[in-house]
Amino acid sequence: DVVLTQTPSILSATIGQSVSISCRSSQSLLDSDGNTYLYWFLQRPGQSPQRLIYLVSNLGSGVPNRFSGSGSGTDFTLKISGVEAEDLGVYYCMQATHAPTFGAGTKLELK
Amino acid sequence: EVQLVESGGGLVQPGRSMKLSCAASGFTFSNYGMAWVRQAPTKGLEWVATISYDGSSTYYRDSVKGRFTISRDNAKSTLYLQMNSLRSEDTATYYCTRARFDYWGQGVMVTVSS
């Protein structure tokens, strides 16, 4: 199985601060079709996951543009440019190039 | 509006069976692959199974192969997960999602315990 390692596991931020989450894969996520099936999700407390980013850097429908994704191969990053209160929760990266696997999650909390 | 509504969860004894359903609306169900993802209490997300848009292809995580069966009825816009030989480690909230992972249901809890 492909292992996704997310860091940090806990992220403390103030409102307005910019933060980044790293997701490193144990194998390249570049598919033979030329796509890289790397996603980012936010799960707010008591809610279902919400897709933020797909194919590394594409913003999901209705997702604010303070969220951005980047990376290639095995190293990926989610950046939030100016944290807002509604952004608090657990962030997961996921790959679907191989049998889908999720990272362990990064909890974003208020400092 | 896209909606995915899971049902069929509850408490079940180890070794017994349970079937989950996911009723889809707001999109052309037969055009999309679908998947199940689960989350054990206080744990992270775990992919369970995926089915192609027409049901011709199915994929499973190793720990459920031979025990779980994903299926669909496109005429009813409904996705299913038949779970047999259930184990305590299958205890989780099960989410139905489109295979693009863009829409998720509210989840249904399955508890495997004697």
PDB file of C-alpha atoms in Angstrom:
ATOM      1  CA  ASP A   1       0.000   0.000   0.000  1.00  0.00           C
ATOM      2  CA  VAL A   2       1.034   3.583  -0.647  1.00  0.00           C
ATOM      3  CA  VAL A   3       1.756   5.369   2.618  1.00  0.00           C
ATOM      4  CA  LEU A   4       1.002   9.083   2.864  1.00  0.00           C
ATOM      5  CA  THR A   5       2.841  10.899   5.631  1.00  0.00           C
ATOM      6  CA  GLN A   6       1.260  14.166   6.708  1.00  0.00           C
ATOM      7  CA  THR A   7       3.078  16.790   8.756  1.00  0.00           C
ATOM      8  CA  PRO A   8       2.477  18.331  11.146  1.00  0.00           C
ATOM      9  CA  SER A   9      -0.124  16.220  12.948  1.00  0.00           C
ATOM     10  CA  ILE A  10      -1.336  19.284  14.877  1.00  0.00           C
ATOM     11  CA  LEU A  11      -1.189  22.851  13.602  1.00  0.00           C
ATOM     12  CA  SER A  12      -1.965  25.813  15.845  1.00  0.00           C
ATOM     13  CA  ALA A  13      -2.758  29.048  14.075  1.00  0.00           C
ATOM     14  CA  THR A  14      -4.248  32.469  14.668  1.00  0.00           C
ATOM     15  CA  ILE A  15      -6.974  33.928  12.497  1.00  0.00           C
ATOM     16  CA  GLY A  16      -5.391  35.492   9.432  1.00  0.00           C
ATOM     17  CA  GLN A  17      -2.201  33.453   9.645  1.00  0.00           C
ATOM     18  CA  SER A  18      -1.012  31.542   6.591  1.00  0.00           C
ATOM     19  CA  VAL A  19      -0.202  27.868   7.149  1.00  0.00           C
ATOM     20  CA  SER A  20       0.968  24.858   5.143  1.00  0.00           C
ATOM     21  CA  ILE A  21       0.496  21.110   5.475  1.00  0.00           C
ATOM     22  CA  SER A  22       2.861  18.618   3.886  1.00  0.00           C
ATOM     23  CA  CYS A  23       1.916  15.243   2.425  1.00  0.00           C
ATOM     24  CA  ARG A  24       4.686  12.877   1.340  1.00  0.00           C
ATOM     25  CA  SER A  25       4.013   9.647  -0.514  1.00  0.00           C
ATOM     26  CA  SER A  26       5.988   6.411  -0.341  1.00  0.00           C
ATOM     27  CA  GLN A  27       5.617   6.079  -4.128  1.00  0.00           C
ATOM     28  CA  SER A  28       5.219   8.437  -7.047  1.00  0.00           C
ATOM     29  CA  LEU A  29       1.603   9.459  -7.567  1.00  0.00           C
ATOM     30  CA  LEU A  30       2.060  10.261 -11.271  1.00  0.00           C
ATOM     31  CA  ASP A  31      -0.314   7.951 -13.126  1.00  0.00           C
ATOM     32  CA  SER A  32       0.359   6.464 -16.549  1.00  0.00           C
ATOM     33  CA  ASP A  33      -2.440   8.668 -17.905  1.00  0.00           C
ATOM     34  CA  GLY A  34      -0.424  11.762 -16.981  1.00  0.00           C
ATOM     35  CA  ASN A  35      -2.615  12.741 -14.029  1.00  0.00           C
ATOM     36  CA  THR A  36      -1.602  12.835 -10.381  1.00  0.00           C
ATOM     37  CA  TYR A  37      -4.538  11.736  -8.274  1.00  0.00           C
ATOM     38  CA  LEU A  38      -3.790  13.631  -5.093  1.00  0.00           C
ATOM     39  CA  TYR A  39      -6.647  15.174  -3.132  1.00  0.00           C
ATOM     40  CA  TRP A  40      -7.092  17.278  -0.007  1.00  0.00           C
ATOM     41  CA  PHE A  41     -10.101  17.129   2.300  1.00  0.00           C
ATOM     42  CA  LEU A  42     -11.309  19.008   5.357  1.00  0.00           C
ATOM     43  CA  GLN A  43     -13.415  17.281   7.969  1.00  0.00           C
ATOM     44  CA  ARG A  44     -15.001  19.713  10.406  1.00  0.00           C
ATOM     45  CA  PRO A  45     -16.081  18.326  13.784  1.00  0.00           C
ATOM     46  CA  GLY A  46     -19.148  16.134  13.454  1.00  0.00           C
ATOM     47  CA  GLN A  47     -19.304  16.522   9.660  1.00  0.00           C
ATOM     48  CA  SER A  48     -18.538  14.477   6.570  1.00  0.00           C
ATOM     49  CA  PRO A  49     -15.304  15.187   4.719  1.00  0.00           C
ATOM     50  CA  GLN A  50     -15.342  18.004   2.173  1.00  0.00           C
ATOM     51  CA  ARG A  51     -13.123  17.882  -0.903  1.00  0.00           C
ATOM     52  CA  LEU A  52     -10.967  21.003  -1.149  1.00  0.00           C
ATOM     53  CA  ILE A  53      -8.433  20.166  -3.860  1.00  0.00           C
ATOM     54  CA  TYR A  54      -8.293  17.551  -6.612  1.00  0.00           C
ATOM     55  CA  LEU A  55      -5.529  16.556  -9.020  1.00  0.00           C
ATOM     56  CA  VAL A  56      -2.934  18.286  -6.813  1.00  0.00           C
ATOM     57  CA  SER A  57      -3.913  21.881  -7.424  1.00  0.00           C
ATOM     58  CA  ASN A  58      -7.480  22.196  -8.686  1.00  0.00           C
ATOM     59  CA  LEU A  59      -9.877  23.983  -6.352  1.00  0.00           C
ATOM     60  CA  GLY A  60     -13.103  22.144  -5.623  1.00  0.00           C
ATOM     61  CA  SER A  61     -16.462  23.711  -6.385  1.00  0.00           C
ATOM     62  CA  GLY A  62     -17.333  26.428  -3.890  1.00  0.00           C
ATOM     63  CA  VAL A  63     -13.988  26.204  -2.101  1.00  0.00           C
ATOM     64  CA  PRO A  64     -12.514  29.610  -1.176  1.00  0.00           C
ATOM     65  CA  ASN A  65      -9.397  30.623  -3.085  1.00  0.00           C
ATOM     66  CA  ARG A  66      -7.399  31.035   0.122  1.00  0.00           C
ATOM     67  CA  PHE A  67      -6.831  27.282  -0.269  1.00  0.00           C
ATOM     68  CA  SER A  68      -4.185  26.159  -2.734  1.00  0.00           C
ATOM     69  CA  GLY A  69      -2.403  22.922  -3.519  1.00  0.00           C
ATOM     70  CA  SER A  70       0.954  22.241  -5.080  1.00  0.00           C
ATOM     71  CA  GLY A  71       3.535  19.531  -5.588  1.00  0.00           C
ATOM     72  CA  SER A  72       4.466  16.646  -7.819  1.00  0.00           C
ATOM     73  CA  GLY A  73       5.713  13.087  -7.697  1.00  0.00           C
ATOM     74  CA  THR A  74       5.892  12.283  -3.995  1.00  0.00           C
ATOM     75  CA  ASP A  75       5.798  15.692  -2.278  1.00  0.00           C
ATOM     76  CA  PHE A  76       2.646  17.779  -1.948  1.00  0.00           C
ATOM     77  CA  THR A  77       1.522  20.814   0.024  1.00  0.00           C
ATOM     78  CA  LEU A  78      -1.766  22.397   1.002  1.00  0.00           C
ATOM     79  CA  LYS A  79      -1.570  26.085   1.846  1.00  0.00           C
ATOM     80  CA  ILE A  80      -4.185  28.222   3.548  1.00  0.00           C
ATOM     81  CA  SER A  81      -3.522  31.915   2.942  1.00  0.00           C
ATOM     82  CA  GLY A  82      -5.203  33.550   5.875  1.00  0.00           C
ATOM     83  CA  VAL A  83      -6.889  31.057   8.216  1.00  0.00           C
ATOM     84  CA  GLU A  84     -10.517  31.751   9.047  1.00  0.00           C
ATOM     85  CA  ALA A  85     -12.513  30.268  11.919  1.00  0.00           C
ATOM     86  CA  GLU A  86     -14.476  28.013   9.572  1.00  0.00           C
ATOM     87  CA  ASP A  87     -11.210  26.338   8.479  1.00  0.00           C
ATOM     88  CA  LEU A  88     -10.736  24.565  11.798  1.00  0.00           C
ATOM     89  CA  GLY A  89     -10.906  20.774  11.676  1.00  0.00           C
ATOM     90  CA  VAL A  90      -8.848  17.851  10.403  1.00  0.00           C
ATOM     91  CA  TYR A  91      -7.192  17.940   6.992  1.00  0.00           C
ATOM     92  CA  TYR A  92      -6.472  14.756   5.059  1.00  0.00           C
ATOM     93  CA  CYS A  93      -4.523  14.126   1.905  1.00  0.00           C
ATOM     94  CA  MET A  94      -5.547  11.145  -0.205  1.00  0.00           C
ATOM     95  CA  GLN A  95      -4.126   9.431  -3.263  1.00  0.00           C
ATOM     96  CA  ALA A  96      -6.078   7.459  -5.821  1.00  0.00           C
ATOM     97  CA  THR A  97      -3.330   6.748  -8.337  1.00  0.00           C
ATOM     98  CA  HIS A  98      -2.906   3.393  -6.635  1.00  0.00           C
ATOM     99  CA  ALA A  99      -5.425   1.678  -4.334  1.00  0.00           C
ATOM    100  CA  PRO A 100      -6.718   4.732  -2.460  1.00  0.00           C
ATOM    101  CA  THR A 101      -5.065   5.633   0.822  1.00  0.00           C
ATOM    102  CA  PHE A 102      -5.374   8.590   3.164  1.00  0.00           C
ATOM    103  CA  GLY A 103      -2.856  10.402   5.279  1.00  0.00           C
ATOM    104  CA  ALA A 104      -3.303  10.259   9.049  1.00  0.00           C
ATOM    105  CA  GLY A 105      -4.645  13.797   9.198  1.00  0.00           C
ATOM    106  CA  THR A 106      -3.578  17.234  10.410  1.00  0.00           C
ATOM    107  CA  LYS A 107      -5.679  18.908  13.062  1.00  0.00           C
ATOM    108  CA  LEU A 108      -5.882  22.671  12.611  1.00  0.00           C
ATOM    109  CA  GLU A 109      -6.724  24.433  15.847  1.00  0.00           C
ATOM    110  CA  LEU A 110      -6.767  27.994  17.124  1.00  0.00           C
ATOM    111  CA  LYS A 111      -3.696  29.185  18.972  1.00  0.00           C
TER     112      LYS A 111
ATOM    113  CA  GLU B   1     -28.573  19.522  -5.467  1.00  0.00           C
ATOM    114  CA  VAL B   2     -26.507  16.365  -5.146  1.00  0.00           C
ATOM    115  CA  GLN B   3     -27.576  14.207  -2.213  1.00  0.00           C
ATOM    116  CA  LEU B   4     -26.243  10.893  -0.937  1.00  0.00           C
ATOM    117  CA  VAL B   5     -28.194   9.324   1.907  1.00  0.00           C
ATOM    118  CA  GLU B   6     -26.884   6.194   3.612  1.00  0.00           C
ATOM    119  CA  SER B   7     -29.012   3.742   5.570  1.00  0.00           C
ATOM    120  CA  GLY B   8     -28.898   0.253   7.019  1.00  0.00           C
ATOM    121  CA  GLY B   9     -26.380   0.639   9.828  1.00  0.00           C
ATOM    122  CA  GLY B  10     -26.694  -0.395  13.460  1.00  0.00           C
ATOM    123  CA  LEU B  11     -25.432  -2.962  15.943  1.00  0.00           C
ATOM    124  CA  VAL B  12     -24.491  -6.423  14.650  1.00  0.00           C
ATOM    125  CA  GLN B  13     -22.766  -9.399  16.247  1.00  0.00           C
ATOM    126  CA  PRO B  14     -19.349 -10.560  15.058  1.00  0.00           C
ATOM    127  CA  GLY B  15     -19.597 -13.019  12.190  1.00  0.00           C
ATOM    128  CA  ARG B  16     -23.003 -11.770  11.096  1.00  0.00           C
ATOM    129  CA  SER B  17     -23.971  -9.767   7.994  1.00  0.00           C
ATOM    130  CA  MET B  18     -25.285  -6.303   7.251  1.00  0.00           C
ATOM    131  CA  LYS B  19     -26.188  -4.451   4.056  1.00  0.00           C
ATOM    132  CA  LEU B  20     -25.756  -0.718   3.658  1.00  0.00           C
ATOM    133  CA  SER B  21     -27.599   1.351   1.077  1.00  0.00           C
ATOM    134  CA  CYS B  22     -26.897   4.790  -0.345  1.00  0.00           C
ATOM    135  CA  ALA B  23     -29.695   6.596  -2.165  1.00  0.00           C
ATOM    136  CA  ALA B  24     -28.410   9.126  -4.684  1.00  0.00           C
ATOM    137  CA  SER B  25     -30.215  12.103  -6.176  1.00  0.00           C
ATOM    138  CA  GLY B  26     -29.457  15.371  -7.939  1.00  0.00           C
ATOM    139  CA  PHE B  27     -27.192  13.880 -10.603  1.00  0.00           C
ATOM    140  CA  THR B  28     -27.203  11.129 -13.242  1.00  0.00           C
ATOM    141  CA  PHE B  29     -26.177   8.242 -11.002  1.00  0.00           C
ATOM    142  CA  SER B  30     -25.429   5.869 -13.885  1.00  0.00           C
ATOM    143  CA  ASN B  31     -22.670   8.177 -15.164  1.00  0.00           C
ATOM    144  CA  TYR B  32     -20.481   8.009 -12.055  1.00  0.00           C
ATOM    145  CA  GLY B  33     -18.318   5.520 -10.304  1.00  0.00           C
ATOM    146  CA  MET B  34     -19.089   5.308  -6.596  1.00  0.00           C
ATOM    147  CA  ALA B  35     -17.168   4.370  -3.474  1.00  0.00           C
ATOM    148  CA  TRP B  36     -17.450   3.581   0.211  1.00  0.00           C
ATOM    149  CA  VAL B  37     -15.070   5.122   2.743  1.00  0.00           C
ATOM    150  CA  ARG B  38     -15.137   4.356   6.462  1.00  0.00           C
ATOM    151  CA  GLN B  39     -13.918   5.989   9.643  1.00  0.00           C
ATOM    152  CA  ALA B  40     -13.461   4.076  12.895  1.00  0.00           C
ATOM    153  CA  PRO B  41     -14.323   6.041  16.069  1.00  0.00           C
ATOM    154  CA  THR B  42     -11.723   8.767  16.672  1.00  0.00           C
ATOM    155  CA  LYS B  43      -9.627   7.472  13.732  1.00  0.00           C
ATOM    156  CA  GLY B  44      -8.843   8.615  10.220  1.00  0.00           C
ATOM    157  CA  LEU B  45     -10.443   7.878   6.884  1.00  0.00           C
ATOM    158  CA  GLU B  46     -10.067   4.512   5.140  1.00  0.00           C
ATOM    159  CA  TRP B  47     -11.131   3.619   1.619  1.00  0.00           C
ATOM    160  CA  VAL B  48     -13.218   0.442   1.476  1.00  0.00           C
ATOM    161  CA  ALA B  49     -14.405  -0.211  -2.074  1.00  0.00           C
ATOM    162  CA  THR B  50     -15.101   1.364  -5.468  1.00  0.00           C
ATOM    163  CA  ILE B  51     -17.461   0.387  -8.274  1.00  0.00           C
ATOM    164  CA  SER B  52     -17.451   1.617 -11.860  1.00  0.00           C
ATOM    165  CA  TYR B  53     -20.355   3.567 -13.342  1.00  0.00           C
ATOM    166  CA  ASP B  54     -21.923   0.453 -14.857  1.00  0.00           C
ATOM    167  CA  GLY B  55     -20.994  -2.013 -12.123  1.00  0.00           C
ATOM    168  CA  SER B  56     -18.670  -3.987 -14.364  1.00  0.00           C
ATOM    169  CA  SER B  57     -15.568  -3.298 -12.264  1.00  0.00           C
ATOM    170  CA  THR B  58     -15.140  -3.418  -8.509  1.00  0.00           C
ATOM    171  CA  TYR B  59     -12.153  -2.821  -6.250  1.00  0.00           C
ATOM    172  CA  TYR B  60     -11.639  -3.548  -2.553  1.00  0.00           C
ATOM    173  CA  ARG B  61      -9.127  -2.954   0.165  1.00  0.00           C
ATOM    174  CA  ASP B  62      -7.366  -6.136   1.137  1.00  0.00           C
ATOM    175  CA  SER B  63      -8.918  -6.401   4.610  1.00  0.00           C
ATOM    176  CA  VAL B  64     -12.466  -6.670   3.214  1.00  0.00           C
ATOM    177  CA  LYS B  65     -11.831  -8.739   0.075  1.00  0.00           C
ATOM    178  CA  GLY B  66     -13.976 -11.850   0.093  1.00  0.00           C
ATOM    179  CA  ARG B  67     -16.191 -10.470   2.875  1.00  0.00           C
ATOM    180  CA  PHE B  68     -17.659  -7.252   1.440  1.00  0.00           C
ATOM    181  CA  THR B  69     -19.426  -6.768  -1.897  1.00  0.00           C
ATOM    182  CA  ILE B  70     -20.091  -3.387  -3.469  1.00  0.00           C
ATOM    183  CA  SER B  71     -22.933  -3.225  -5.983  1.00  0.00           C
ATOM    184  CA  ARG B  72     -25.346  -0.769  -7.542  1.00  0.00           C
ATOM    185  CA  ASP B  73     -28.797  -0.526  -9.053  1.00  0.00           C
ATOM    186  CA  ASN B  74     -28.724   2.263 -11.612  1.00  0.00           C
ATOM    187  CA  ALA B  75     -32.476   2.058 -12.151  1.00  0.00           C
ATOM    188  CA  LYS B  76     -32.947   2.888  -8.473  1.00  0.00           C
ATOM    189  CA  SER B  77     -29.954   5.261  -8.212  1.00  0.00           C
ATOM    190  CA  THR B  78     -28.777   3.264  -5.238  1.00  0.00           C
ATOM    191  CA  LEU B  79     -25.384   2.006  -4.115  1.00  0.00           C
ATOM    192  CA  TYR B  80     -24.973  -0.970  -1.790  1.00  0.00           C
ATOM    193  CA  LEU B  81     -22.383  -2.528   0.457  1.00  0.00           C
ATOM    194  CA  GLN B  82     -23.019  -6.096   1.534  1.00  0.00           C
ATOM    195  CA  MET B  83     -20.853  -6.885   4.552  1.00  0.00           C
ATOM    196  CA  ASN B  84     -20.451 -10.508   5.629  1.00  0.00           C
ATOM    197  CA  SER B  85     -18.378 -12.144   8.374  1.00  0.00           C
ATOM    198  CA  LEU B  86     -18.197  -8.850  10.200  1.00  0.00           C
ATOM    199  CA  ARG B  87     -15.385  -8.251  12.699  1.00  0.00           C
ATOM    200  CA  SER B  88     -14.968  -5.794  15.538  1.00  0.00           C
ATOM    201  CA  GLU B  89     -12.429  -3.901  13.424  1.00  0.00           C
ATOM    202  CA  ASP B  90     -15.182  -3.150  10.882  1.00  0.00           C
ATOM    203  CA  THR B  91     -16.840  -0.877  13.446  1.00  0.00           C
ATOM    204  CA  ALA B  92     -16.942   2.550  11.816  1.00  0.00           C
ATOM    205  CA  THR B  93     -19.002   5.248  10.210  1.00  0.00           C
ATOM    206  CA  TYR B  94     -19.423   4.311   6.553  1.00  0.00           C
ATOM    207  CA  TYR B  95     -19.617   7.093   3.991  1.00  0.00           C
ATOM    208  CA  CYS B  96     -20.939   6.823   0.473  1.00  0.00           C
ATOM    209  CA  THR B  97     -19.136   9.070  -2.005  1.00  0.00           C
ATOM    210  CA  ARG B  98     -18.859   9.621  -5.719  1.00  0.00           C
ATOM    211  CA  ALA B  99     -15.645   8.122  -7.042  1.00  0.00           C
ATOM    212  CA  ARG B 100     -14.351  11.628  -7.631  1.00  0.00           C
ATOM    213  CA  PHE B 101     -14.762  12.101  -3.852  1.00  0.00           C
ATOM    214  CA  ASP B 102     -16.525  15.398  -4.514  1.00  0.00           C
ATOM    215  CA  TYR B 103     -19.787  14.590  -2.761  1.00  0.00           C
ATOM    216  CA  TRP B 104     -20.211  12.596   0.451  1.00  0.00           C
ATOM    217  CA  GLY B 105     -23.183  11.305   2.383  1.00  0.00           C
ATOM    218  CA  GLN B 106     -23.718  12.044   6.057  1.00  0.00           C
ATOM    219  CA  GLY B 107     -22.467   8.594   7.012  1.00  0.00           C
ATOM    220  CA  VAL B 108     -24.023   5.595   8.747  1.00  0.00           C
ATOM    221  CA  MET B 109     -22.651   3.955  11.878  1.00  0.00           C
ATOM    222  CA  VAL B 110     -21.920   0.229  11.980  1.00  0.00           C
ATOM    223  CA  THR B 111     -21.049  -1.310  15.336  1.00  0.00           C
ATOM    224  CA  VAL B 112     -19.817  -4.893  15.443  1.00  0.00           C
ATOM    225  CA  SER B 113     -20.064  -6.192  18.989  1.00  0.00           C
ATOM    226  CA  SER B 114     -21.461  -9.072  20.965  1.00  0.00           C
TER     227      SER B 114
END
